[in-house]
Coordinates of C-alpha atoms in Angstrom, one line a residue:
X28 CA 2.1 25.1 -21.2
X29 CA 4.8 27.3 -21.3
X30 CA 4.6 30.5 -22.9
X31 CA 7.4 31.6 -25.4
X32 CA 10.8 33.0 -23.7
X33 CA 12.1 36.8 -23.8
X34 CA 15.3 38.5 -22.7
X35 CA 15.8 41.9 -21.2
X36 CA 18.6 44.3 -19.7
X37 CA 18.1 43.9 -15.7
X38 CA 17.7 47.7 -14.9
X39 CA 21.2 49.3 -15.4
X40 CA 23.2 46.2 -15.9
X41 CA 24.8 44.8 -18.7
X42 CA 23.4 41.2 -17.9
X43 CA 20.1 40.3 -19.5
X44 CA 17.6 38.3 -18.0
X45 CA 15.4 35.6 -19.3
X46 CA 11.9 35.9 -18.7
X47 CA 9.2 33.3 -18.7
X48 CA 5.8 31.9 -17.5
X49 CA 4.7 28.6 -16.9
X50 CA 1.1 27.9 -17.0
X51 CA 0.0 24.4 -15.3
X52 CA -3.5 23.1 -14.2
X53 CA -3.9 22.7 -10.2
X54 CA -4.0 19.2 -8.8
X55 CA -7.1 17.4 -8.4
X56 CA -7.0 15.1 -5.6
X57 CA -10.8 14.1 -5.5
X58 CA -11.7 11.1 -4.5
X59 CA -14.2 8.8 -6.9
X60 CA -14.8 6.3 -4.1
X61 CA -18.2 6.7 -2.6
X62 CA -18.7 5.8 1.5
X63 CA -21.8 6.7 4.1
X64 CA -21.4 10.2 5.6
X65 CA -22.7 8.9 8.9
X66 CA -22.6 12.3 10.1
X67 CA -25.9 13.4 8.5
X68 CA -27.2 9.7 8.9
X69 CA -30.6 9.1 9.6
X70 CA -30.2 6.0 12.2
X71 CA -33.5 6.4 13.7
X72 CA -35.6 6.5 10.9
X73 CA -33.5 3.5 9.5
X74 CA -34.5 1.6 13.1
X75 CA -38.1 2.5 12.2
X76 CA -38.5 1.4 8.7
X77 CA -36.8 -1.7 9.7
X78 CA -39.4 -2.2 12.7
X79 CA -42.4 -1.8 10.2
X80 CA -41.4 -5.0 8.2
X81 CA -43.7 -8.3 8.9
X82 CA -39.9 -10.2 8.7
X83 CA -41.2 -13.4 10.0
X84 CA -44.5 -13.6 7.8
X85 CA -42.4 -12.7 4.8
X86 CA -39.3 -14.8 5.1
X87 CA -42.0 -17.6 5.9
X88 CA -41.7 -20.6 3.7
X89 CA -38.1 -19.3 2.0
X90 CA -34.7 -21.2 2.2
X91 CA -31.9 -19.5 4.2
X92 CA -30.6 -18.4 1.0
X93 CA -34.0 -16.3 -0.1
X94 CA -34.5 -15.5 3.0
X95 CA -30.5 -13.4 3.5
X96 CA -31.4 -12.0 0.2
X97 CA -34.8 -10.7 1.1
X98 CA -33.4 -9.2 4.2
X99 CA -30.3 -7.8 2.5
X100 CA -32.3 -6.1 -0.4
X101 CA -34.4 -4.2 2.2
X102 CA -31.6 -3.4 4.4
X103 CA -29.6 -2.0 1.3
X104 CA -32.5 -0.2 0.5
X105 CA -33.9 1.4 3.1
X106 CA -30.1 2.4 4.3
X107 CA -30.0 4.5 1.0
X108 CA -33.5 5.9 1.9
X109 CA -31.6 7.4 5.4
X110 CA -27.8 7.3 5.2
X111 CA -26.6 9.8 2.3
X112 CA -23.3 9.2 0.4
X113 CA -20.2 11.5 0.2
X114 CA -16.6 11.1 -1.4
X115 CA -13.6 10.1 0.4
X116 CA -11.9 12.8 2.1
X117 CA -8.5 12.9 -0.3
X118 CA -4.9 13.3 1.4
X119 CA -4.8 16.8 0.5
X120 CA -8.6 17.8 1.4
X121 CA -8.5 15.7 5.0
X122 CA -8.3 18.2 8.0
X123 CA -5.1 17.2 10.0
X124 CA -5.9 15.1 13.0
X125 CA -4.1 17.4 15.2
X126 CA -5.8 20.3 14.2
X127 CA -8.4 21.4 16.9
X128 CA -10.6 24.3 17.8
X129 CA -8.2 26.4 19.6
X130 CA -5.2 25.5 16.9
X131 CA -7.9 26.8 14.3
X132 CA -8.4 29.9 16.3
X133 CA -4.9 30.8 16.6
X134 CA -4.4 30.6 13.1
X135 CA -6.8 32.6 12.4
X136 CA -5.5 35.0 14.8
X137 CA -1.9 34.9 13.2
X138 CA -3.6 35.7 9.4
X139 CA -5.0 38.4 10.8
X140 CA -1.8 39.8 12.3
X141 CA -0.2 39.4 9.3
X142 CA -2.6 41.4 7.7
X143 CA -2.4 44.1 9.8
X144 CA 1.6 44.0 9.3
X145 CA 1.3 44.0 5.5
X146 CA -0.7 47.1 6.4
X147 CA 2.0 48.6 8.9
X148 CA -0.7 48.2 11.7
X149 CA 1.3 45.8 14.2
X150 CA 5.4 46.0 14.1
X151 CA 7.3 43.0 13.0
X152 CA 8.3 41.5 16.3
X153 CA 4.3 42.3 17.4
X154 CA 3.6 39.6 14.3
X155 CA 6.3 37.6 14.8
X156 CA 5.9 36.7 18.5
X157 CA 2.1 35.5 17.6
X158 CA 3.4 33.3 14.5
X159 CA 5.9 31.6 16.7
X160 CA 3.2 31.2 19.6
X161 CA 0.9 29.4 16.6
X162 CA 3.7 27.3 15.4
X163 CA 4.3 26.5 19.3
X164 CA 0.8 25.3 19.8
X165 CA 1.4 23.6 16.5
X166 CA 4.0 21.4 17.2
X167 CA 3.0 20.7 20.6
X168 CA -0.3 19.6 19.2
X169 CA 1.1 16.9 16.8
X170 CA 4.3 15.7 19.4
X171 CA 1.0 14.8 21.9
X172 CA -1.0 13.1 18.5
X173 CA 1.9 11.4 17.8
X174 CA 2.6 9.9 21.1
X175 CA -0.9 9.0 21.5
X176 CA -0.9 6.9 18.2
X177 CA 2.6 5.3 19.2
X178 CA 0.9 4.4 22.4
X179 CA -2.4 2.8 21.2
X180 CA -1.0 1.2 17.9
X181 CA -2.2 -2.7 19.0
X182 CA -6.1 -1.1 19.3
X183 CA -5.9 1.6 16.5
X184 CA -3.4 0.0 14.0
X185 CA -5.6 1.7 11.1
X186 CA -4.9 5.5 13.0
X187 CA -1.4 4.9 12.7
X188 CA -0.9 3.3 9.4
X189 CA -3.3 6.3 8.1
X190 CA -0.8 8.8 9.8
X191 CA 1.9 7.7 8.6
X192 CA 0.6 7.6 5.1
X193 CA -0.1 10.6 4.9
X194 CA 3.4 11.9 6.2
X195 CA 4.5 10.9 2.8
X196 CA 5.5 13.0 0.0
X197 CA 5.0 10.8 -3.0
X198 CA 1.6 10.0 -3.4
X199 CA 1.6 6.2 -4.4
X200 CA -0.9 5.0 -7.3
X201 CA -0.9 2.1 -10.1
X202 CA 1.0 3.0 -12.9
X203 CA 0.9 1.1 -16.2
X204 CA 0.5 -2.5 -16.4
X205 CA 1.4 -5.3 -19.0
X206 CA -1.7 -7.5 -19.9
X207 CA -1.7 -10.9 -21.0
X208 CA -0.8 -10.0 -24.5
X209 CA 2.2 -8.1 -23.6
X210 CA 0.7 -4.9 -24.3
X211 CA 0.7 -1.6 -22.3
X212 CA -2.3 -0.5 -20.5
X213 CA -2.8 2.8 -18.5
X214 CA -7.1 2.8 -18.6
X215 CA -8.0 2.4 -14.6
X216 CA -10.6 -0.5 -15.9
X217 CA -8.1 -2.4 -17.8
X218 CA -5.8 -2.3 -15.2
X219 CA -7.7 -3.3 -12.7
X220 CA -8.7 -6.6 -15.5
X221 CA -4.8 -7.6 -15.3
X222 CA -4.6 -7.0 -11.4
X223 CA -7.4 -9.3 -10.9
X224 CA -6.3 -12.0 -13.5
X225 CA -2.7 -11.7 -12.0
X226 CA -4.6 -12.8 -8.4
X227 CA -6.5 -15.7 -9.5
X228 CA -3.2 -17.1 -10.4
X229 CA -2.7 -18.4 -6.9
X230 CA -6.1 -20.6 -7.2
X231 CA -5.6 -24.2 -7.0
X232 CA -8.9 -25.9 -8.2
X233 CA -8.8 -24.3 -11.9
X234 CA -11.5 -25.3 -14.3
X235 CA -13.4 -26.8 -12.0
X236 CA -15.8 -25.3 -8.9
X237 CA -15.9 -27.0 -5.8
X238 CA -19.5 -28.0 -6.1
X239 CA -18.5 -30.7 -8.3
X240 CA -16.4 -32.4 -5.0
X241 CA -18.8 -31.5 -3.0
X242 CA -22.3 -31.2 -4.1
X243 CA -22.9 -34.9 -5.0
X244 CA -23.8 -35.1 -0.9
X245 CA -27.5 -36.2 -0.5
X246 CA -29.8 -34.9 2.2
X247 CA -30.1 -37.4 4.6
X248 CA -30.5 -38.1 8.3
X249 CA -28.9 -35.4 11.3
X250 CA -30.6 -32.9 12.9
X251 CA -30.4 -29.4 11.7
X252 CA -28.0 -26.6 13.9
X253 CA -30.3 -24.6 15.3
X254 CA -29.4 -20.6 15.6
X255 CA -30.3 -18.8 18.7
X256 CA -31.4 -15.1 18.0
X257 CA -29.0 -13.8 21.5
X258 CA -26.1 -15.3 19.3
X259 CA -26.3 -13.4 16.6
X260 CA -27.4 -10.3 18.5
X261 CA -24.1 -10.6 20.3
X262 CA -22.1 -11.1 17.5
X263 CA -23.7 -7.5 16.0
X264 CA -22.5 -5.8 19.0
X265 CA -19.3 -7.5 18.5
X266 CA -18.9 -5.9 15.1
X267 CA -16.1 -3.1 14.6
X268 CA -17.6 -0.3 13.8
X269 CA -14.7 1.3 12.4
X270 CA -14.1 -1.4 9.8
X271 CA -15.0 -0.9 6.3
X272 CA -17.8 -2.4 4.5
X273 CA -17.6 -5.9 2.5
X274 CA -18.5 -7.2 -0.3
X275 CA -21.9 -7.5 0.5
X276 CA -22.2 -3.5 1.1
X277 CA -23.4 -3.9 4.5
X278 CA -21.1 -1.3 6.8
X279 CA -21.1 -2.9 10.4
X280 CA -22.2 0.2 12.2
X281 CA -25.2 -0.2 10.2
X282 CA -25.6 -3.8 11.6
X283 CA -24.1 -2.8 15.0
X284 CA -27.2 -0.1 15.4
X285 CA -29.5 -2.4 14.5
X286 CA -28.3 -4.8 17.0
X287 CA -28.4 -2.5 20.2
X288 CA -5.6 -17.4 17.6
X289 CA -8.0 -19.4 16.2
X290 CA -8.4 -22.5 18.4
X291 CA -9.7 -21.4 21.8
X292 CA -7.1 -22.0 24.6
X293 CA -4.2 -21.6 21.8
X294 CA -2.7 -18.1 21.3
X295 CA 1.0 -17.3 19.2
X296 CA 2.3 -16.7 22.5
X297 CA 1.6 -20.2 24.2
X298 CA 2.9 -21.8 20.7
X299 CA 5.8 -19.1 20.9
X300 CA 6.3 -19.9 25.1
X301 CA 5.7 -24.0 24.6
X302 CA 8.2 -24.0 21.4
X303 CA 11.1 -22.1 22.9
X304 CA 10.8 -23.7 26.3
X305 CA 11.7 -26.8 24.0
X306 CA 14.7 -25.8 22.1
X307 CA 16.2 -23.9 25.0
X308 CA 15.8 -26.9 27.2
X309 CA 17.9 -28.9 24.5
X310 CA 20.8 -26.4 23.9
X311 CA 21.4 -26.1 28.4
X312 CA 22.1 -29.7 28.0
X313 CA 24.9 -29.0 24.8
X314 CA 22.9 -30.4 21.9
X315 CA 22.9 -28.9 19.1
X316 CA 19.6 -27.7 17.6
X317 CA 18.6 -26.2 14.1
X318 CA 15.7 -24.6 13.6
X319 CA 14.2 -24.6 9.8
X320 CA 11.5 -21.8 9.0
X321 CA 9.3 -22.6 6.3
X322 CA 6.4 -20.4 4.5
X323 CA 4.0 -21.4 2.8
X324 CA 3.2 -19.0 -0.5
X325 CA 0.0 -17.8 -0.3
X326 CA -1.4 -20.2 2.2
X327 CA -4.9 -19.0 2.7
X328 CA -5.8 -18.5 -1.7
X329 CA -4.2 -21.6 -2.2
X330 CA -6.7 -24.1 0.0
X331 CA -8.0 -26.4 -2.6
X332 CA -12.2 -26.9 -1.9
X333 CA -12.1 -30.2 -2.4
X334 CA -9.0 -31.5 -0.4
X335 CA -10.3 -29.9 2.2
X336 CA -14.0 -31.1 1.5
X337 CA -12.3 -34.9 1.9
X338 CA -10.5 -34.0 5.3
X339 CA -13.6 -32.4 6.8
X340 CA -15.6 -35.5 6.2
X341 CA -12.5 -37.5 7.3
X342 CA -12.6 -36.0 10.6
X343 CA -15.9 -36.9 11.6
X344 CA -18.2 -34.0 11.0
X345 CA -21.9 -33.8 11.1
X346 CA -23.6 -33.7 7.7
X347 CA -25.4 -30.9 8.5
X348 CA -22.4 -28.9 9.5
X349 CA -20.1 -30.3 6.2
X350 CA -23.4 -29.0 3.8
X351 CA -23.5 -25.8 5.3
X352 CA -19.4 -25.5 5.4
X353 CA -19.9 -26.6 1.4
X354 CA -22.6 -23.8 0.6
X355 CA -20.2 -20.9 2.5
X356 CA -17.3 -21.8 0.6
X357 CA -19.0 -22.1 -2.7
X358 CA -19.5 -19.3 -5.2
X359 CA -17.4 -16.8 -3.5
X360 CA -15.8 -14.2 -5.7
X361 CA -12.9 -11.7 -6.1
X362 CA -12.9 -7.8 -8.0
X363 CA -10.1 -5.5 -8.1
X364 CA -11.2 -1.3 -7.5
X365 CA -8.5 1.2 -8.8
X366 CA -9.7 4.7 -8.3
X367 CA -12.9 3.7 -7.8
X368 CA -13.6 1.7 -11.6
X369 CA -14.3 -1.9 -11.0
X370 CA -12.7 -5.0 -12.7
X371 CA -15.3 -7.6 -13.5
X372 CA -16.3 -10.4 -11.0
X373 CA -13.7 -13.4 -10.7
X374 CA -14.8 -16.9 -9.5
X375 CA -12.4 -17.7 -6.5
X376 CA -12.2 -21.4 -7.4
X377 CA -10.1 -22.1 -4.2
X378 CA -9.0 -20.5 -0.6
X379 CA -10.2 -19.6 2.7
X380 CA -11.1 -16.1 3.6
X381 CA -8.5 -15.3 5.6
X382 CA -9.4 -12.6 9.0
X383 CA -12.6 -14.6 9.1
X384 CA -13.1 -16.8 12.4
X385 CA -14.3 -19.7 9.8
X386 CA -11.4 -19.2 7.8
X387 CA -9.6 -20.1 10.4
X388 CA -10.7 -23.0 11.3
X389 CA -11.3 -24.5 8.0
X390 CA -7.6 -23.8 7.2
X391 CA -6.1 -25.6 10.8
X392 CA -8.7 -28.7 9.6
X393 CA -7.0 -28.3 6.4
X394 CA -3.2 -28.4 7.4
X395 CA -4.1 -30.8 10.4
X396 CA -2.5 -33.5 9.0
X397 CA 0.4 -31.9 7.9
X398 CA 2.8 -33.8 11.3
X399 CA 1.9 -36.9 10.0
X400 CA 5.4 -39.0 10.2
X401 CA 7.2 -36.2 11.0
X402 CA 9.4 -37.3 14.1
X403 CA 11.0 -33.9 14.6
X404 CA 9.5 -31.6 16.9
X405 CA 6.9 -29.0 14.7
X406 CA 4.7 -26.4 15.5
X407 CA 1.9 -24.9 13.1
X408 CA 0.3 -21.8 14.1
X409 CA -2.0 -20.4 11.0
X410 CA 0.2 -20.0 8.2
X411 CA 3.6 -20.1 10.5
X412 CA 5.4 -23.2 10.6
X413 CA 9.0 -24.4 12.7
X414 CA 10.8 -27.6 12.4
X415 CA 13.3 -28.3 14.7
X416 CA 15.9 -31.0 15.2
X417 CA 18.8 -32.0 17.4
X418 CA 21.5 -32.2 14.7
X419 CA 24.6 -33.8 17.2
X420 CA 25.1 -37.1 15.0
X421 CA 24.7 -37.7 11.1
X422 CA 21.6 -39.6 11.9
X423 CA 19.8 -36.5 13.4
X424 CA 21.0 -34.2 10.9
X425 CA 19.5 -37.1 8.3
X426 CA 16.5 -37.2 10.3
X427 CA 15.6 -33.3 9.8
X428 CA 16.1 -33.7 6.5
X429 CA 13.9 -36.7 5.8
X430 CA 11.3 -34.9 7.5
X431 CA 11.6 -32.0 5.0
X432 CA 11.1 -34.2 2.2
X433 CA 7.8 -35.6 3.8
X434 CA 6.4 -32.1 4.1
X435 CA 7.4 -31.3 0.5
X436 CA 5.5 -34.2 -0.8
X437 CA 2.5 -33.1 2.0
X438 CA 2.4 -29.5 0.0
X439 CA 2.3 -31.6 -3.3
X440 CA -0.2 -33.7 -2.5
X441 CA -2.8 -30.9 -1.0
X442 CA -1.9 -28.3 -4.0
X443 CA 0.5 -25.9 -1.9
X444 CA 3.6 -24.8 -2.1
X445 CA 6.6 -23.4 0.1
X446 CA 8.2 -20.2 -1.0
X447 CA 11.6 -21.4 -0.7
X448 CA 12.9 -18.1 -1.2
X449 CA 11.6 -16.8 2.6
X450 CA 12.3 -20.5 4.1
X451 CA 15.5 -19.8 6.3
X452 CA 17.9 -22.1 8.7
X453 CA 19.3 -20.5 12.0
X454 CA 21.4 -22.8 13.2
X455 CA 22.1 -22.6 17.3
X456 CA 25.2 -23.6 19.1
X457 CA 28.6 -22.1 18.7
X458 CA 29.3 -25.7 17.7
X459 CA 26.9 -25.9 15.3
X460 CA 28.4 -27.6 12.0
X461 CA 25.9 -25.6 9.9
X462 CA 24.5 -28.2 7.8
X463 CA 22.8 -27.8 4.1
X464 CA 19.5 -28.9 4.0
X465 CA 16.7 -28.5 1.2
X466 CA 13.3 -28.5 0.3
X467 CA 12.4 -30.0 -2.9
X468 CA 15.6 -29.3 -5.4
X469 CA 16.6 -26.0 -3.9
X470 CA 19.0 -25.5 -1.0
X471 CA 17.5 -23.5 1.8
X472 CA 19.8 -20.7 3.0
X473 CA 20.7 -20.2 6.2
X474 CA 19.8 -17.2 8.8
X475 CA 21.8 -15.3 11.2
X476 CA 18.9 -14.0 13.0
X477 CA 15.1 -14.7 12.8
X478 CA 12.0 -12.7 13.7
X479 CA 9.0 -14.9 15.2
X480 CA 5.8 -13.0 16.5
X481 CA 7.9 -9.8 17.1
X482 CA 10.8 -11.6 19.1
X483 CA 14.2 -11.6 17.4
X484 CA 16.1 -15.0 17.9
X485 CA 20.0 -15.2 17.1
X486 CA 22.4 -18.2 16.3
X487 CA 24.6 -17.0 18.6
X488 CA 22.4 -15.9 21.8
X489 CA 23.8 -18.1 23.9

């Protein structure tokens, strides 16, 4: 609000001076979303309510599914009985990580100097040989953070990503969205409505769940997987503590107290070391090579259920294995949060949740296929894909390209696409002729340089 403006004579001057106020309201920063303040946690007594259920007598006679949900209701709530909630910490109401006991106690020290200098009790160089002492310690403190975070980014990415965050000045948030109807919406629910539509976009088994390709399997012969209690005890342990909760509001230092690549043998450096070794090998004997980068868009949402259903029983599963693969994959569901107000629940009618172990593998089964007839060299790691061809005659040039129409007909035929805008062509060998090559109806562009898993690779490093 601003109040209404007057003018004066400044003192003895002929020049006036315009006089105003502003009046605004302070900034709320907040937070709406709720976690567990572990710090006033009641683990034990958690550990002893938990020890006083007859689990075994009552999960007796239930199906795995009863049975999760039995032990999940308990959990959840006896965990609210002994772990209290707090708010978030927001940006501006966080303690600095560099700020420590003996920083704390120097500023203290310098408020109190200034103080007494306000009050002509210390001199001015007295005050401002203890500020610049402070502001010593100060920057010494956050030089020694900073390296520390620089240093351990690969085992505390979240640190560093947090730290840098907050460095910022503009505090980033959702601003208003267009909904379906072309209309304007600012409400945090209804935005959150057209975020979570605007995702299930990318699902490829629309209309239909996956239960319809894959539930028709009867019960039949196999034995039953077995699951060894040390298993899952070790996974538990496993568990980062430091992660956030999921969907199914368990936080794993919850489960961890309680407890007391993707293809083993296969890492991005081995596919990195084995795929390199092979282009360099053909350019020290004078061939040519290009070397086509393709992406898929969205790989992991876009896994259609019951493609992959078809491939798992293709490749020889168990049925045991293939009805409890169908179950996990069935039913999942997706919600946007925007300042802590919830959309409503989506069905995710297709995908693979990817950072999960099984994820993982269900997407390699899925994409296993995807070298068949291809008679260039290519390498698949996740979502990560290479092509590469010795281009020195027409025919090899014609060869690369026929293989890129086979692997745009392979992304038609399982429901995936290539974002053609991120597919590049880094052509190596001063003599390269830089040929034109595309994917579909559009012309992929070439590349001067390409990042893969952190190394930069140049047309012209030789």
């Amino acid at each position: 609000m601003l109040e209404p403006c007057r003018h004066k004579l400044a003192g003895s001057s002929d020049h006036e001076m315009v006089e105003f106020r502003i009046f605004t309201k302070g900034r709320n920063e907040s937070s709406k979303i709720q976690t567990l303040d572990f710090r006033k946690a009641g683990l034990d007594s958690l550990r002893e309510l938990m020890g006083r259920i007859f689990w075994e007598a009552n999960m007796r006679g239930q199906g795995v599914q009863d049975s999760w949900l039995y032990f999940k209701e308990d959990l959840l709530r006896l965990e609210g009985q002994t772990i209290p909630k707090c708010r978030k910490n927001s940006k501006y109401g966080r303690q600095p990580a560099w700020l420590n006991s003996e920083i704390f106690s120097k500023l203290k020290l310098k408020k109190e100097a200034y103080k007494k200098w306000k009050f002509r009790q210390m001199t001015r160089e007295e005050y401002k040989n203890i500020a610049r002492t402070c502001r010593g310690v100060i920057r010494k403190a956050k030089t020694q953070l900073e390296l520390q975070l620089a240093r351990d980014v690969k085992s505390n990415k979240k640190g560093f990503y947090r730290y840098v965050s907050n460095k910022k000045k503009v505090r980033e948030s959702v601003g208003p969205l267009l909904n379906g109807g072309g209309n304007l919406v600012t409400d945090d629910v209804e935005k959150a409505e057209v975020l979570n539509a605007f995702f299930a976009l990318v699902f490829t088994d629309k209309g239909s769940s996956q239960t319809a390709a894959l539930g028709n399997t009867v019960s039949g012969g196999g034995e039953q997987p077995s699951v060894v209690k040390e298993q899952v005890k070790d996974y538990l342990e496993k568990l980062d503590v430091h992660k956030s909760m999921g969907p199914d509001l368990m936080h794993p230092r919850v489960l961890t107290d309680l407890a007391d690549g993707f293809t083993k043998g296969r890492s991005y450096l081995t596919n990195l070391i084995a795929f390199y070794d092979e282009i360099t090998g053909s350019v020290d004997m004078g061939k040519m090579v290009d070397v086509i980068y393709l992406d898929f868009s969205k790989a992991f949402d876009m896994v259609s259920h019951s493609i992959l259903a078809s491939k798992i029983k293709k490749y020889g599963l168990d049925e045991w294995t293939r009805r409890w693969i169908e179950s996990w994959l069935d039913c999942w569901a997706q919600q946007v949060i925007i300042n802590g107000f919830m959309s409503s629940w989506q069905l995710v009618s297709s995908g693979v949740p990817q950072g999960s172990v099984l994820g993982s593998v269900l997407f390699n089964i899925f994409i296993n296929d995807l070298d068949d007839g291809i008679n260039c060299t290519l390498r698949k790691f996740a979502d990560v894909t290479k092509l590469v061809g010795e281009i020195d005659t027409l025919e090899g040039r014609d060869r690369v390209q026929s293989n890129l129409d086979k692997l745009e007909d392979w992304a038609k035929r399982n429901l995936m696409r290539f974002n053609k805008d991120k597919c590049r062509v880094l052509h190596l060998e001063r003599k390269n002729p830089m040929h034109l090559y595309r994917l579909g109806t559009d012309w992929l562009s070439s590349s001067s340089a390409e990042k893969d898993w952190g190394l930069q690779w140049m047309k012209n490093w030789i």
